[in-house]
């Protein structure tokens, strides 16, 4: 399972044997947001057209607000859940030495 707790435990317990991870942030899978963001952009483009009527503009504003609420709700779910964690994370170590060792240990390039 890709979680903050598990990754921190991996470095702190299994690799180094003491606390070395200062901060870590997983890259999240936000692919669910892409179609919603595109729809929102399209609505915004329609709103900026000068030839639409007030009634249509009102409908578009309502649709845009609904999409923004959906996007916010899904973004919060993604942010709060480990389910959306990818295989990539940003890890900050307390000391440069541990960062260098981790880089050497986990580097796919044997020459590094």
PDB file of C-alpha atoms in Angstrom:
ATOM      1  CA  UNK A   1       0.000   0.000   0.000  1.00  0.00           C
ATOM      2  CA  UNK A   2       1.322   3.429  -0.941  1.00  0.00           C
ATOM      3  CA  UNK A   3       0.830   5.562   2.142  1.00  0.00           C
ATOM      4  CA  UNK A   4       2.737   8.235   4.028  1.00  0.00           C
ATOM      5  CA  UNK A   5       3.032   5.924   7.023  1.00  0.00           C
ATOM      6  CA  UNK A   6       4.366   2.991   5.008  1.00  0.00           C
ATOM      7  CA  UNK A   7       6.908   5.022   3.030  1.00  0.00           C
ATOM      8  CA  UNK A   8       8.140   6.797   6.155  1.00  0.00           C
ATOM      9  CA  UNK A   9       8.436   3.413   7.898  1.00  0.00           C
ATOM     10  CA  UNK A  10      10.353   1.989   4.917  1.00  0.00           C
ATOM     11  CA  UNK A  11      13.079   4.640   5.169  1.00  0.00           C
ATOM     12  CA  UNK A  12      13.084   5.224   8.940  1.00  0.00           C
ATOM     13  CA  UNK A  13      12.908   1.579  10.032  1.00  0.00           C
ATOM     14  CA  UNK A  14      13.974  -0.734   7.230  1.00  0.00           C
ATOM     15  CA  UNK A  15      16.613   1.289   5.353  1.00  0.00           C
ATOM     16  CA  UNK A  16      18.243   3.476   8.011  1.00  0.00           C
ATOM     17  CA  UNK A  17      17.063   2.149  11.379  1.00  0.00           C
ATOM     18  CA  UNK A  18      16.371   5.620  12.774  1.00  0.00           C
ATOM     19  CA  UNK A  19      14.223   8.654  11.972  1.00  0.00           C
ATOM     20  CA  UNK A  20      15.469  10.239   8.734  1.00  0.00           C
ATOM     21  CA  UNK A  21      12.336  11.419   6.849  1.00  0.00           C
ATOM     22  CA  UNK A  22      11.414  15.030   7.508  1.00  0.00           C
ATOM     23  CA  UNK A  23       8.517  15.363   5.026  1.00  0.00           C
ATOM     24  CA  UNK A  24       6.988  13.378   2.208  1.00  0.00           C
ATOM     25  CA  UNK A  25       4.324  14.032  -0.373  1.00  0.00           C
ATOM     26  CA  UNK A  26       2.926  11.524  -2.821  1.00  0.00           C
ATOM     27  CA  UNK A  27       2.143  12.519  -6.392  1.00  0.00           C
ATOM     28  CA  UNK A  28      -1.603  11.963  -6.753  1.00  0.00           C
ATOM     29  CA  UNK A  29      -3.532  10.513  -9.681  1.00  0.00           C
ATOM     30  CA  UNK A  30      -5.783  13.410 -10.685  1.00  0.00           C
ATOM     31  CA  UNK A  31      -7.017  11.935 -13.970  1.00  0.00           C
ATOM     32  CA  UNK A  32     -10.630  12.150 -12.743  1.00  0.00           C
ATOM     33  CA  UNK A  33     -10.324  15.935 -12.690  1.00  0.00           C
ATOM     34  CA  UNK A  34      -9.165  16.345 -16.300  1.00  0.00           C
ATOM     35  CA  UNK A  35     -12.551  15.981 -18.051  1.00  0.00           C
ATOM     36  CA  UNK A  36     -14.231  18.212 -15.467  1.00  0.00           C
ATOM     37  CA  UNK A  37     -11.592  20.902 -15.875  1.00  0.00           C
ATOM     38  CA  UNK A  38     -12.010  20.762 -19.674  1.00  0.00           C
ATOM     39  CA  UNK A  39     -15.786  21.124 -19.342  1.00  0.00           C
ATOM     40  CA  UNK A  40     -15.297  24.087 -17.018  1.00  0.00           C
ATOM     41  CA  UNK A  41     -12.906  25.724 -19.508  1.00  0.00           C
ATOM     42  CA  UNK A  42     -15.436  25.192 -22.310  1.00  0.00           C
ATOM     43  CA  UNK A  43     -18.182  26.790 -20.240  1.00  0.00           C
ATOM     44  CA  UNK A  44     -15.905  29.720 -19.471  1.00  0.00           C
ATOM     45  CA  UNK A  45     -15.178  30.155 -23.184  1.00  0.00           C
ATOM     46  CA  UNK A  46     -18.924  30.161 -23.958  1.00  0.00           C
ATOM     47  CA  UNK A  47     -19.504  32.740 -21.231  1.00  0.00           C
ATOM     48  CA  UNK A  48     -16.907  35.047 -22.741  1.00  0.00           C
ATOM     49  CA  UNK A  49     -18.689  35.119 -26.081  1.00  0.00           C
ATOM     50  CA  UNK A  50     -20.523  38.370 -26.470  1.00  0.00           C
ATOM     51  CA  UNK A  51     -23.411  37.022 -28.558  1.00  0.00           C
ATOM     52  CA  UNK A  52     -25.050  34.748 -25.963  1.00  0.00           C
ATOM     53  CA  UNK A  53     -28.273  35.832 -24.303  1.00  0.00           C
ATOM     54  CA  UNK A  54     -28.784  36.516 -20.607  1.00  0.00           C
ATOM     55  CA  UNK A  55     -30.822  33.362 -20.045  1.00  0.00           C
ATOM     56  CA  UNK A  56     -28.158  31.180 -21.636  1.00  0.00           C
ATOM     57  CA  UNK A  57     -25.439  33.034 -19.719  1.00  0.00           C
ATOM     58  CA  UNK A  58     -27.288  32.382 -16.455  1.00  0.00           C
ATOM     59  CA  UNK A  59     -27.548  28.690 -17.250  1.00  0.00           C
ATOM     60  CA  UNK A  60     -23.847  28.533 -18.096  1.00  0.00           C
ATOM     61  CA  UNK A  61     -22.897  30.336 -14.871  1.00  0.00           C
ATOM     62  CA  UNK A  62     -24.946  27.815 -12.876  1.00  0.00           C
ATOM     63  CA  UNK A  63     -23.359  24.889 -14.714  1.00  0.00           C
ATOM     64  CA  UNK A  64     -19.896  26.350 -14.147  1.00  0.00           C
ATOM     65  CA  UNK A  65     -20.560  26.790 -10.416  1.00  0.00           C
ATOM     66  CA  UNK A  66     -21.799  23.170 -10.204  1.00  0.00           C
ATOM     67  CA  UNK A  67     -18.650  21.950 -11.945  1.00  0.00           C
ATOM     68  CA  UNK A  68     -16.445  23.998  -9.631  1.00  0.00           C
ATOM     69  CA  UNK A  69     -18.147  22.399  -6.608  1.00  0.00           C
ATOM     70  CA  UNK A  70     -17.667  18.929  -8.144  1.00  0.00           C
ATOM     71  CA  UNK A  71     -14.019  19.656  -8.855  1.00  0.00           C
ATOM     72  CA  UNK A  72     -13.434  20.898  -5.297  1.00  0.00           C
ATOM     73  CA  UNK A  73     -15.157  17.853  -3.807  1.00  0.00           C
ATOM     74  CA  UNK A  74     -13.171  15.375  -5.919  1.00  0.00           C
ATOM     75  CA  UNK A  75      -9.902  17.259  -5.347  1.00  0.00           C
ATOM     76  CA  UNK A  76     -10.447  17.035  -1.586  1.00  0.00           C
ATOM     77  CA  UNK A  77     -11.199  13.296  -1.848  1.00  0.00           C
ATOM     78  CA  UNK A  78      -8.002  12.795  -3.841  1.00  0.00           C
ATOM     79  CA  UNK A  79      -5.963  14.850  -1.394  1.00  0.00           C
ATOM     80  CA  UNK A  80      -7.359  13.098   1.692  1.00  0.00           C
ATOM     81  CA  UNK A  81      -7.084   9.513   0.423  1.00  0.00           C
ATOM     82  CA  UNK A  82      -4.097   7.215  -0.069  1.00  0.00           C
ATOM     83  CA  UNK A  83      -6.024   5.445  -2.861  1.00  0.00           C
ATOM     84  CA  UNK A  84      -4.870   8.068  -5.355  1.00  0.00           C
ATOM     85  CA  UNK A  85      -1.169   7.920  -4.445  1.00  0.00           C
ATOM     86  CA  UNK A  86       1.025   7.072  -7.419  1.00  0.00           C
ATOM     87  CA  UNK A  87       4.380   5.290  -7.327  1.00  0.00           C
ATOM     88  CA  UNK A  88       6.140   8.667  -7.098  1.00  0.00           C
ATOM     89  CA  UNK A  89       6.712  10.770  -4.015  1.00  0.00           C
ATOM     90  CA  UNK A  90       8.784  13.735  -2.910  1.00  0.00           C
ATOM     91  CA  UNK A  91      10.785  12.828   0.176  1.00  0.00           C
ATOM     92  CA  UNK A  92      12.732  15.341   2.262  1.00  0.00           C
ATOM     93  CA  UNK A  93      15.336  13.953   4.632  1.00  0.00           C
ATOM     94  CA  UNK A  94      16.683  15.653   7.747  1.00  0.00           C
ATOM     95  CA  UNK A  95      20.253  15.377   6.467  1.00  0.00           C
ATOM     96  CA  UNK A  96      21.800  15.463   3.017  1.00  0.00           C
ATOM     97  CA  UNK A  97      23.770  12.305   3.804  1.00  0.00           C
ATOM     98  CA  UNK A  98      20.589  10.188   4.083  1.00  0.00           C
ATOM     99  CA  UNK A  99      19.183  11.732   0.892  1.00  0.00           C
ATOM    100  CA  UNK A 100      22.353  10.811  -0.966  1.00  0.00           C
ATOM    101  CA  UNK A 101      22.348   7.260   0.380  1.00  0.00           C
ATOM    102  CA  UNK A 102      18.669   6.804  -0.531  1.00  0.00           C
ATOM    103  CA  UNK A 103      19.339   8.131  -4.027  1.00  0.00           C
ATOM    104  CA  UNK A 104      22.232   5.714  -4.496  1.00  0.00           C
ATOM    105  CA  UNK A 105      20.263   2.756  -3.151  1.00  0.00           C
ATOM    106  CA  UNK A 106      17.151   3.388  -5.222  1.00  0.00           C
ATOM    107  CA  UNK A 107      18.686   4.694  -8.427  1.00  0.00           C
ATOM    108  CA  UNK A 108      17.808   2.576 -11.486  1.00  0.00           C
ATOM    109  CA  UNK A 109      21.110   3.611 -13.031  1.00  0.00           C
ATOM    110  CA  UNK A 110      23.903   1.322 -11.745  1.00  0.00           C
ATOM    111  CA  UNK A 111      26.557   3.873 -12.708  1.00  0.00           C
ATOM    112  CA  UNK A 112      25.259   6.488 -10.298  1.00  0.00           C
TER     113      UNK A 112
END
